[in-house]
Each structure stands twice: as structure tokens, then as C-alpha cells.
mmCIF file of C-alpha atoms in Angstrom:
data_model
loop_
_atom_site.group_PDB
_atom_site.id
_atom_site.type_symbol
_atom_site.label_atom_id
_atom_site.label_comp_id
_atom_site.label_asym_id
_atom_site.label_seq_id
_atom_site.Cartn_x
_atom_site.Cartn_y
_atom_site.Cartn_z
ATOM 1 C CA MET V 1 -0.296 -0.067 -0.042
ATOM 2 C CA THR V 2 1.004 3.587 -0.622
ATOM 3 C CA GLU V 3 2.811 5.390 2.158
ATOM 4 C CA ARG V 4 0.717 8.621 0.917
ATOM 5 C CA PRO V 5 -1.758 8.974 3.649
ATOM 6 C CA ILE V 6 -5.619 8.249 3.964
ATOM 7 C CA LEU V 7 -7.285 11.372 4.595
ATOM 8 C CA ILE V 8 -10.149 11.571 7.000
ATOM 9 C CA ALA V 9 -12.740 14.411 7.238
ATOM 10 C CA GLY V 10 -13.781 14.552 10.593
ATOM 11 C CA ARG V 11 -11.318 14.230 13.675
ATOM 12 C CA ASN V 12 -13.379 13.894 16.742
ATOM 13 C CA GLY V 13 -16.410 12.058 15.669
ATOM 14 C CA GLN V 14 -17.069 8.109 16.854
ATOM 15 C CA LEU V 15 -16.315 6.824 13.105
ATOM 16 C CA ALA V 16 -13.436 9.121 12.671
ATOM 17 C CA THR V 17 -11.854 8.334 16.106
ATOM 18 C CA CYS V 18 -12.299 4.059 15.294
ATOM 19 C CA LEU V 19 -10.966 4.974 12.067
ATOM 20 C CA ARG V 20 -7.653 6.545 13.586
ATOM 21 C CA ASP V 21 -7.298 3.991 16.167
ATOM 22 C CA LEU V 22 -7.529 1.021 13.987
ATOM 23 C CA ALA V 23 -5.120 2.753 11.537
ATOM 24 C CA ALA V 24 -2.597 3.034 13.806
ATOM 25 C CA LEU V 25 -2.910 -0.184 14.932
ATOM 26 C CA GLN V 26 -2.342 -1.615 11.142
ATOM 27 C CA SER V 27 -0.050 1.110 10.639
ATOM 28 C CA MET V 28 -1.677 2.565 7.974
ATOM 29 C CA PRO V 29 -0.767 6.325 7.427
ATOM 30 C CA VAL V 30 -3.702 8.936 8.144
ATOM 31 C CA VAL V 31 -4.446 12.198 8.565
ATOM 32 C CA ALA V 32 -7.408 13.184 10.468
ATOM 33 C CA LEU V 33 -8.995 16.748 9.651
ATOM 34 C CA GLY V 34 -11.413 18.280 11.964
ATOM 35 C CA ARG V 35 -12.846 21.937 12.507
ATOM 36 C CA SER V 36 -9.696 23.686 13.343
ATOM 37 C CA GLU V 37 -8.203 22.555 10.056
ATOM 38 C CA PHE V 38 -10.858 23.171 7.812
ATOM 39 C CA ASN V 39 -14.454 24.523 7.798
ATOM 40 C CA LEU V 40 -16.898 22.364 6.093
ATOM 41 C CA GLU V 41 -19.063 25.220 5.090
ATOM 42 C CA ALA V 42 -16.391 27.097 3.717
ATOM 43 C CA HIS V 43 -16.103 25.453 0.472
ATOM 44 C CA GLY V 44 -13.120 27.056 -1.041
ATOM 45 C CA GLU V 45 -10.805 26.216 1.765
ATOM 46 C CA LEU V 46 -10.998 22.337 1.301
ATOM 47 C CA ARG V 47 -8.726 22.281 -1.287
ATOM 48 C CA ARG V 48 -5.437 24.499 0.448
ATOM 49 C CA ALA V 49 -6.003 22.061 3.286
ATOM 50 C CA ILE V 50 -6.123 18.960 1.377
ATOM 51 C CA ASP V 51 -3.699 19.226 -1.421
ATOM 52 C CA PRO V 52 -0.392 19.752 0.498
ATOM 53 C CA LEU V 53 -1.208 16.188 2.224
ATOM 54 C CA GLU V 54 -1.330 14.435 -1.117
ATOM 55 C CA PRO V 55 -3.436 11.902 -0.007
ATOM 56 C CA SER V 56 -4.091 8.507 -1.306
ATOM 57 C CA LEU V 57 -7.645 8.184 -0.566
ATOM 58 C CA ILE V 58 -10.213 10.377 1.137
ATOM 59 C CA ILE V 59 -13.382 9.206 3.688
ATOM 60 C CA ASN V 60 -15.674 11.663 4.311
ATOM 61 C CA ALA V 61 -17.046 10.903 8.041
ATOM 62 C CA ALA V 62 -18.237 14.402 8.605
ATOM 63 C CA ALA V 63 -21.637 15.574 8.476
ATOM 64 C CA TYR V 64 -24.082 17.744 10.270
ATOM 65 C CA THR V 65 -26.151 15.244 11.976
ATOM 66 C CA ALA V 66 -28.626 16.892 14.716
ATOM 67 C CA VAL V 67 -31.695 15.608 13.150
ATOM 68 C CA ASP V 68 -34.054 17.877 14.957
ATOM 69 C CA LEU V 69 -32.065 21.231 14.784
ATOM 70 C CA ALA V 70 -31.788 20.547 11.154
ATOM 71 C CA GLU V 71 -35.654 21.611 10.545
ATOM 72 C CA SER V 72 -34.577 24.826 11.603
ATOM 73 C CA GLU V 73 -31.021 24.695 10.265
ATOM 74 C CA ALA V 74 -31.930 23.602 6.482
ATOM 75 C CA ALA V 75 -29.376 25.498 5.077
ATOM 76 C CA ARG V 76 -26.256 24.573 7.205
ATOM 77 C CA ALA V 77 -27.424 21.138 7.040
ATOM 78 C CA PHE V 78 -27.441 21.219 3.154
ATOM 79 C CA SER V 79 -24.237 23.011 3.341
ATOM 80 C CA ILE V 80 -22.360 20.506 5.103
ATOM 81 C CA ASN V 81 -24.174 17.381 3.925
ATOM 82 C CA ARG V 82 -24.311 18.336 0.429
ATOM 83 C CA ASP V 83 -22.092 20.980 -0.911
ATOM 84 C CA ALA V 84 -19.180 20.032 1.133
ATOM 85 C CA ALA V 85 -19.430 16.751 0.421
ATOM 86 C CA ALA V 86 -19.378 17.599 -3.254
ATOM 87 C CA ALA V 87 -16.689 19.720 -3.131
ATOM 88 C CA LEU V 88 -14.257 16.991 -1.356
ATOM 89 C CA ALA V 89 -15.568 14.215 -3.962
ATOM 90 C CA ASP V 90 -14.922 16.825 -6.674
ATOM 91 C CA ARG V 91 -11.305 17.298 -5.661
ATOM 92 C CA ALA V 92 -10.238 13.438 -5.039
ATOM 93 C CA TRP V 93 -11.787 13.312 -8.520
ATOM 94 C CA GLN V 94 -9.418 16.013 -9.673
ATOM 95 C CA MET V 95 -6.770 14.415 -7.829
ATOM 96 C CA ASN V 96 -7.678 10.728 -9.230
ATOM 97 C CA ILE V 97 -7.626 9.145 -6.289
ATOM 98 C CA PRO V 98 -10.633 7.205 -4.536
ATOM 99 C CA PHE V 99 -13.244 8.917 -2.245
ATOM 100 C CA ILE V 100 -15.367 6.830 0.321
ATOM 101 C CA HIS V 101 -18.487 8.743 1.621
ATOM 102 C CA ILE V 102 -20.633 7.881 4.647
ATOM 103 C CA SER V 103 -24.745 8.360 4.188
ATOM 104 C CA THR V 104 -27.631 7.183 6.164
ATOM 105 C CA ASP V 105 -30.265 4.873 6.578
ATOM 106 C CA TYR V 106 -32.657 8.405 7.003
ATOM 107 C CA VAL V 107 -32.883 8.407 3.377
ATOM 108 C CA PHE V 108 -35.791 6.305 3.528
ATOM 109 C CA ASP V 109 -39.277 6.795 4.795
ATOM 110 C CA GLY V 110 -39.685 3.648 6.742
ATOM 111 C CA THR V 111 -42.604 2.553 4.842
ATOM 112 C CA LYS V 112 -41.178 -0.782 3.419
ATOM 113 C CA LEU V 113 -42.109 -3.841 5.164
ATOM 114 C CA ASP V 114 -38.510 -5.568 4.596
ATOM 115 C CA ALA V 115 -35.180 -4.032 4.668
ATOM 116 C CA TYR V 116 -34.233 -1.480 2.208
ATOM 117 C CA GLU V 117 -32.002 -2.529 -0.860
ATOM 118 C CA GLU V 118 -29.524 -0.249 -2.396
ATOM 119 C CA SER V 119 -32.206 -0.229 -5.420
ATOM 120 C CA ASP V 120 -35.070 0.932 -3.521
ATOM 121 C CA VAL V 121 -36.323 4.422 -4.171
ATOM 122 C CA PRO V 122 -35.393 7.107 -1.337
ATOM 123 C CA ALA V 123 -37.916 9.705 0.218
ATOM 124 C CA PRO V 124 -36.593 10.971 3.258
ATOM 125 C CA LEU V 125 -39.044 12.077 6.073
ATOM 126 C CA ASN V 126 -36.993 14.951 7.169
ATOM 127 C CA VAL V 127 -34.286 17.829 6.397
ATOM 128 C CA TYR V 128 -31.347 15.754 7.894
ATOM 129 C CA GLY V 129 -32.098 12.781 5.467
ATOM 130 C CA ALA V 130 -32.867 15.050 2.564
ATOM 131 C CA SER V 131 -29.630 16.861 3.020
ATOM 132 C CA LYS V 132 -27.737 13.623 3.285
ATOM 133 C CA LEU V 133 -29.598 12.062 -0.071
ATOM 134 C CA ALA V 134 -28.750 15.375 -1.495
ATOM 135 C CA GLY V 135 -24.880 14.751 -0.685
ATOM 136 C CA GLU V 136 -24.961 11.126 -2.075
ATOM 137 C CA ARG V 137 -26.080 12.395 -5.572
ATOM 138 C CA ALA V 138 -23.683 15.556 -5.322
ATOM 139 C CA VAL V 139 -20.953 13.100 -4.417
ATOM 140 C CA LEU V 140 -21.816 10.713 -7.135
ATOM 141 C CA ALA V 141 -22.051 13.481 -9.728
ATOM 142 C CA ALA V 142 -18.639 14.987 -8.908
ATOM 143 C CA HIS V 143 -16.939 11.427 -8.172
ATOM 144 C CA PRO V 144 -18.693 8.970 -10.645
ATOM 145 C CA LEU V 145 -16.205 6.092 -8.604
ATOM 146 C CA ALA V 146 -16.984 6.832 -5.427
ATOM 147 C CA THR V 147 -18.049 4.553 -2.589
ATOM 148 C CA VAL V 148 -21.163 5.521 -0.880
ATOM 149 C CA ILE V 149 -21.771 3.327 2.198
ATOM 150 C CA ARG V 150 -25.057 3.971 4.323
ATOM 151 C CA THR V 151 -25.034 2.605 7.712
ATOM 152 C CA SER V 152 -27.667 3.033 10.918
ATOM 153 C CA TRP V 153 -27.824 3.519 14.314
ATOM 154 C CA LEU V 154 -24.191 3.964 15.036
ATOM 155 C CA TYR V 155 -22.604 3.487 18.470
ATOM 156 C CA SER V 156 -19.075 3.348 20.010
ATOM 157 C CA PRO V 157 -17.052 4.134 23.312
ATOM 158 C CA HIS V 158 -16.907 7.682 21.924
ATOM 159 C CA GLY V 159 -19.273 10.377 21.477
ATOM 160 C CA ASN V 160 -22.916 10.810 21.395
ATOM 161 C CA ASN V 161 -24.554 7.809 20.764
ATOM 162 C CA PHE V 162 -27.630 5.763 22.217
ATOM 163 C CA VAL V 163 -25.330 3.278 24.313
ATOM 164 C CA ARG V 164 -23.502 6.162 25.726
ATOM 165 C CA THR V 165 -27.017 7.783 26.706
ATOM 166 C CA MET V 166 -28.455 4.473 28.230
ATOM 167 C CA LEU V 167 -24.916 4.526 30.380
ATOM 168 C CA ARG V 168 -25.926 7.963 31.578
ATOM 169 C CA ARG V 169 -29.343 6.712 32.635
ATOM 170 C CA CYS V 170 -28.045 4.111 34.696
ATOM 171 C CA ASP V 171 -27.626 6.506 37.571
ATOM 172 C CA ALA V 172 -29.687 9.414 36.790
ATOM 173 C CA GLN V 173 -33.322 7.769 36.838
ATOM 174 C CA PRO V 174 -35.296 5.111 38.048
ATOM 175 C CA SER V 175 -36.663 4.639 34.504
ATOM 176 C CA VAL V 176 -36.427 5.116 31.119
ATOM 177 C CA ARG V 177 -39.135 5.304 28.431
ATOM 178 C CA VAL V 178 -38.010 4.268 25.052
ATOM 179 C CA VAL V 179 -39.481 4.129 21.371
ATOM 180 C CA GLN V 180 -40.612 0.399 20.783
ATOM 181 C CA ASP V 181 -41.814 0.712 16.900
ATOM 182 C CA GLN V 182 -38.770 1.778 15.329
ATOM 183 C CA TYR V 183 -36.971 -0.867 13.777
ATOM 184 C CA GLY V 184 -33.324 -0.813 12.158
ATOM 185 C CA ASN V 185 -29.997 -2.278 12.416
ATOM 186 C CA PRO V 186 -27.280 -1.391 15.380
ATOM 187 C CA THR V 187 -23.998 -0.609 13.842
ATOM 188 C CA SER V 188 -20.951 -0.508 15.704
ATOM 189 C CA ALA V 189 -18.891 2.214 14.343
ATOM 190 C CA LEU V 190 -15.299 -0.330 15.003
ATOM 191 C CA ASP V 191 -16.773 -2.568 12.990
ATOM 192 C CA LEU V 192 -17.641 -0.074 10.089
ATOM 193 C CA ALA V 193 -14.259 1.361 10.506
ATOM 194 C CA SER V 194 -12.653 -2.015 10.250
ATOM 195 C CA ALA V 195 -14.909 -2.334 7.222
ATOM 196 C CA ILE V 196 -14.010 0.730 5.593
ATOM 197 C CA LEU V 197 -10.131 0.264 6.208
ATOM 198 C CA GLN V 198 -10.370 -2.973 4.575
ATOM 199 C CA LEU V 199 -12.494 -1.304 1.589
ATOM 200 C CA SER V 200 -9.430 1.520 1.438
ATOM 201 C CA GLY V 201 -7.052 -1.161 1.064
ATOM 202 C CA ARG V 202 -9.138 -2.674 -2.048
ATOM 203 C CA LEU V 203 -9.773 0.835 -3.558
ATOM 204 C CA LEU V 204 -5.909 1.252 -3.495
ATOM 205 C CA THR V 205 -5.050 -1.870 -5.366
ATOM 206 C CA HIS V 206 -7.686 -2.836 -7.561
ATOM 207 C CA ASP V 207 -9.976 -1.478 -10.098
ATOM 208 C CA ARG V 208 -12.265 1.284 -8.570
ATOM 209 C CA ARG V 209 -15.222 0.571 -10.942
ATOM 210 C CA THR V 210 -16.239 -2.534 -9.129
ATOM 211 C CA THR V 211 -16.389 -0.449 -5.915
ATOM 212 C CA ALA V 212 -18.336 2.371 -7.181
ATOM 213 C CA GLY V 213 -21.902 3.248 -6.248
ATOM 214 C CA ILE V 214 -24.251 2.679 -3.246
ATOM 215 C CA PHE V 215 -23.566 0.015 -0.300
ATOM 216 C CA HIS V 216 -25.825 -0.596 2.528
ATOM 217 C CA LEU V 217 -23.213 -1.565 5.380
ATOM 218 C CA ALA V 218 -25.000 -2.111 8.866
ATOM 219 C CA GLY V 219 -24.811 -5.050 11.798
ATOM 220 C CA GLN V 220 -26.711 -7.872 11.470
ATOM 221 C CA GLY V 221 -29.671 -8.297 12.956
ATOM 222 C CA GLU V 222 -32.739 -5.857 13.797
ATOM 223 C CA THR V 223 -34.498 -4.720 16.776
ATOM 224 C CA THR V 224 -36.521 -1.614 17.995
ATOM 225 C CA TRP V 225 -34.584 1.273 19.826
ATOM 226 C CA HIS V 226 -36.580 -0.390 22.996
ATOM 227 C CA GLY V 227 -35.020 -3.633 22.164
ATOM 228 C CA PHE V 228 -31.431 -2.304 21.915
ATOM 229 C CA ALA V 229 -31.978 -0.520 25.140
ATOM 230 C CA GLN V 230 -33.110 -3.992 26.581
ATOM 231 C CA GLY V 231 -29.730 -5.807 25.100
ATOM 232 C CA ILE V 232 -27.871 -2.613 26.957
ATOM 233 C CA PHE V 233 -29.190 -2.990 30.287
ATOM 234 C CA ALA V 234 -29.083 -6.613 30.390
ATOM 235 C CA LEU V 235 -25.282 -6.947 29.527
ATOM 236 C CA LEU V 236 -25.115 -4.042 32.101
ATOM 237 C CA ALA V 237 -27.275 -6.370 34.680
ATOM 238 C CA HIS V 238 -24.898 -9.155 34.029
ATOM 239 C CA ARG V 239 -21.787 -7.383 35.250
ATOM 240 C CA GLY V 240 -23.532 -6.185 38.273
ATOM 241 C CA ILE V 241 -24.232 -2.713 37.218
ATOM 242 C CA ARG V 242 -27.839 -1.119 38.473
ATOM 243 C CA VAL V 243 -30.131 -0.286 35.520
ATOM 244 C CA PRO V 244 -33.152 1.445 35.425
ATOM 245 C CA GLN V 245 -36.690 -0.129 34.809
ATOM 246 C CA LEU V 246 -37.440 0.059 30.667
ATOM 247 C CA GLU V 247 -40.797 1.019 29.507
ATOM 248 C CA ALA V 248 -41.589 0.862 26.016
ATOM 249 C CA ILE V 249 -43.691 3.680 24.251
ATOM 250 C CA THR V 250 -44.792 4.606 20.588
ATOM 251 C CA SER V 251 -43.572 7.265 18.311
ATOM 252 C CA GLU V 252 -46.554 9.204 18.747
ATOM 253 C CA GLN V 253 -46.089 9.156 22.989
ATOM 254 C CA TYR V 254 -42.361 11.047 22.169
ATOM 255 C CA ARG V 255 -42.531 13.783 19.981
ATOM 256 C CA THR V 256 -39.779 15.242 18.052
ATOM 257 C CA ALA V 257 -39.262 18.145 15.448
ATOM 258 C CA ALA V 258 -38.084 15.944 12.694
ATOM 259 C CA ARG V 259 -40.072 12.564 11.904
ATOM 260 C CA ARG V 260 -38.160 9.376 11.944
ATOM 261 C CA PRO V 261 -38.920 6.323 9.887
ATOM 262 C CA ARG V 262 -40.569 3.352 11.522
ATOM 263 C CA ASN V 263 -38.486 1.067 9.244
ATOM 264 C CA SER V 264 -34.955 2.071 8.535
ATOM 265 C CA ARG V 265 -33.617 -1.606 8.478
ATOM 266 C CA LEU V 266 -30.919 -1.948 5.459
ATOM 267 C CA ASP V 267 -30.219 -4.907 3.767
ATOM 268 C CA SER V 268 -26.181 -5.143 3.715
ATOM 269 C CA SER V 269 -26.275 -8.111 1.251
ATOM 270 C CA LYS V 270 -24.510 -6.356 -1.544
ATOM 271 C CA ALA V 271 -21.361 -5.248 0.359
ATOM 272 C CA GLU V 272 -20.953 -8.871 0.929
ATOM 273 C CA ARG V 273 -21.615 -10.251 -2.173
ATOM 274 C CA VAL V 274 -19.944 -7.609 -4.012
ATOM 275 C CA LEU V 275 -16.999 -6.414 -1.468
ATOM 276 C CA GLY V 276 -16.919 -9.339 0.680
ATOM 277 C CA ILE V 277 -17.494 -7.359 3.834
ATOM 278 C CA ARG V 278 -20.330 -8.611 6.675
ATOM 279 C CA LEU V 279 -20.339 -6.938 9.821
ATOM 280 C CA PRO V 280 -21.013 -9.223 12.929
ATOM 281 C CA LEU V 281 -24.209 -9.553 14.817
ATOM 282 C CA TRP V 282 -25.015 -6.392 16.648
ATOM 283 C CA PRO V 283 -25.402 -8.311 20.174
ATOM 284 C CA CYS V 284 -21.768 -9.538 19.671
ATOM 285 C CA SER V 285 -20.339 -5.769 18.792
ATOM 286 C CA LEU V 286 -22.532 -4.433 21.767
ATOM 287 C CA GLU V 287 -20.675 -6.753 24.335
ATOM 288 C CA THR V 288 -17.538 -5.496 22.611
ATOM 289 C CA CYS V 289 -18.236 -2.013 23.033
ATOM 290 C CA LEU V 290 -19.472 -2.471 26.733
ATOM 291 C CA ASP V 291 -16.267 -4.020 27.418
ATOM 292 C CA GLN V 292 -13.822 -1.295 26.186
ATOM 293 C CA LEU V 293 -16.051 1.348 28.043
ATOM 294 C CA ALA V 294 -15.550 -0.993 31.245
ATOM 295 C CA GLU V 295 -11.836 -0.705 30.489
ATOM 296 C CA GLY V 296 -12.475 2.927 32.126
ATOM 297 C CA GLY V 297 -13.459 1.903 35.567
ATOM 298 C CA ILE V 298 -16.836 1.641 37.231
ATOM 299 C CA ASP V 299 -17.153 3.535 40.494
ATOM 300 C CA ALA V 300 -17.877 2.139 44.420
ATOM 301 C CA GLU V 301 -21.332 1.888 44.174
ATOM 302 C CA ARG V 302 -21.372 -0.372 41.084
ATOM 303 C CA ASN V 303 -22.938 2.079 39.164
ATOM 304 C CA CYS V 304 -21.893 3.632 35.257
ATOM 305 C CA ALA V 305 -20.805 7.028 36.545
ATOM 306 C CA GLY V 306 -16.836 6.023 36.070
ATOM 307 C CA TRP V 307 -18.229 5.238 32.426
ATOM 308 C CA ARG V 308 -20.311 8.360 32.091
ATOM 309 C CA GLN V 309 -16.901 10.635 32.420
ATOM 310 C CA ARG V 310 -15.354 9.136 29.615
ATOM 311 C CA ASN V 311 -15.179 10.344 25.380
ATOM 312 C CA SER V 312 -17.603 13.188 26.160
ATOM 313 C CA THR V 313 -16.711 14.703 22.649
ATOM 314 C CA VAL V 314 -19.754 15.403 20.555
ATOM 315 C CA SER V 315 -19.681 12.905 17.557
ATOM 316 C CA ASN V 316 -19.672 14.651 14.363
ATOM 317 C CA HIS V 317 -21.355 11.716 12.540
ATOM 318 C CA GLU V 318 -24.327 9.845 12.836
ATOM 319 C CA SER V 319 -24.919 11.831 16.444
ATOM 320 C CA GLY V 320 -28.450 12.958 16.134
ATOM 321 C CA GLN V 321 -30.230 10.155 14.793
ATOM 322 C CA GLN V 322 -30.372 8.376 18.013
ATOM 323 C CA ALA V 323 -32.820 10.969 19.417
ATOM 324 C CA ALA V 324 -35.398 8.445 19.296
ATOM 325 C CA THR V 325 -35.823 7.593 22.818
ATOM 326 C CA ALA V 326 -37.846 9.405 25.394
ATOM 327 C CA ASP V 327 -37.247 11.646 28.249
ATOM 328 C CA LEU V 328 -33.288 11.739 27.689
#
């Protein structure tokens, strides 16, 4: 593999953090650029930040992800999720290097009964989903050989995500109300990062035409937000952690500014068939995530306060989608 670095757009988000950590373990040269290095809303500055690095590949792991806030900040959401993504893709095309762009299950409206395939027609319910769909299209128009990866319900030991939200609730309140009628695929950011780095190696050594286009890549197995919370609390209780009572509610009982799809399950069989990549079952990856969080220590009262203090950086990818839990 070339010694020229892989450029990661995004530095402190959960996916970018996992990409950086895994790349270091694999001795892969990477450079991650965050807000201090370039402003995603100042598209003209991107070239000045990118060109001196002479990257071999660009991974766009940065995005505007505040799902509810996007309803009142549509211009900013589109500026980052569409225009900045297109500018990054265009620069990669001009430099003749591969480009990987991360997108979301929220491009769908959730009315399909089965898991969504790449060929299904998108119909986002909210501004965030619309901006990400526009970003997909702009990226592929700017870089016809780009790889667009849609993922869902991302979580990790880092940043702002559903798992860490549930951990904070362990010692904050006696009960938690969680939506039970929204279905999806919880996805470990560590698993996704590993798959992206595997794909990066292929892009740098093989014909890029076979990897061009849209691929769904999410954790295996489906559940609801309530089922996801059940899985988290069951593993915590097994570790001797005090957990709150869990109450199932409907989407109607938890009103949000942005509508969420009832079904955002992704069929990832194309990625397995074409790329040879399949992510693990989500319950197995969840246990690994909790093991990593536990390395931070559990306090004397056997609650989650020790975990709550770690990794407080807000994720800059997929952090806003997990606002599907009530009273959080």
C-alpha cells in the first residue's frame, strides 16, 4: 500500500476516532482533519487544506447530524451534507484518488415492510435525511467512481450515541421510556471502521469500478430502540450494574421536531456479495463496546458514573439520529 496518507474528513466523531485508532494499529498512514483544520461550510478552503497532504484516498466521515435541529437549520445542513461533500468528492476526482462517503438509513421513509436495498427509491421524512440524500447524489455526480456507504444506528465508546445515553441513565433516573415501534440495525462504529479500512486497501490496489456506487453496510440483526436498550441493560445487569426500569412507548408518545422512519433496516447483502464485507451480529459487537467502556472503571457504588465521564466529545457523524428515546 502507498505511503501517502489516507485523509479522514472529521477528527473527533465516533467513526473518525475508530478509523484513526484502527489505522494506527494496522500501521496505515492517516491524517484526520477536523474543524480547526478546515471549515466544511467554507468550501473554497478545502483544496488548500487537502492538496499539501497529497492523500492517497479521502474518507468523508464528517456531517451535520443534529436531526431535529436541522428542521430549523436546513441551509446549514445542506451546506455541510451536500455542498461540502460534493467539494471533497470533486477534489478527490481531480486528484484521481478514491473517495468514500458515509451516508444514512434516514434517506428512506420507513414504509417498506422489509429491509431496504440499494435499489429502493429514497424518500426522506426530514431535512437531515434530505440533505444526506442530496449529498449522495452530489458526491456521485462529482466523483462517478466514489463509494457511498449507508449505515444505521451507529454507536461506539466515543461521542454521543444511544449506548452512551443509556449508560448515563443508569444512575440518573429510576426508569427510562424508549420507543418500541422504530426498527433498525445497530451498527458498531468500530466494525464499520474496520470494514472501511478493508475497503480502502482494495480501492488502492484494485479496479475502482467494482466498488463504485451505493452500498448498505450495517450490523447484522434487527431490533427496535426498545430492544436495543434491553440488550444494553441486560449486559450491564450481568456485570452487576444497577439499571433503570425500561418502559416501552410509541413514536406518538415521543414527539420530535423531525419525523423518524418506522423502518430503517438496511439489507447489507450487496456489500457481502460484491465487496466480501459482512459486519458481525449487533449483540456481539455491543458486548465488545461495553467491554471497552468498562476499561474506564466502575465506581464504588457499582453504577455507570465512571463510564459516563469518558469520551464526552460530541460525534460529528451519526450522532443526531439516536434521539429516538424518550425523556433523555
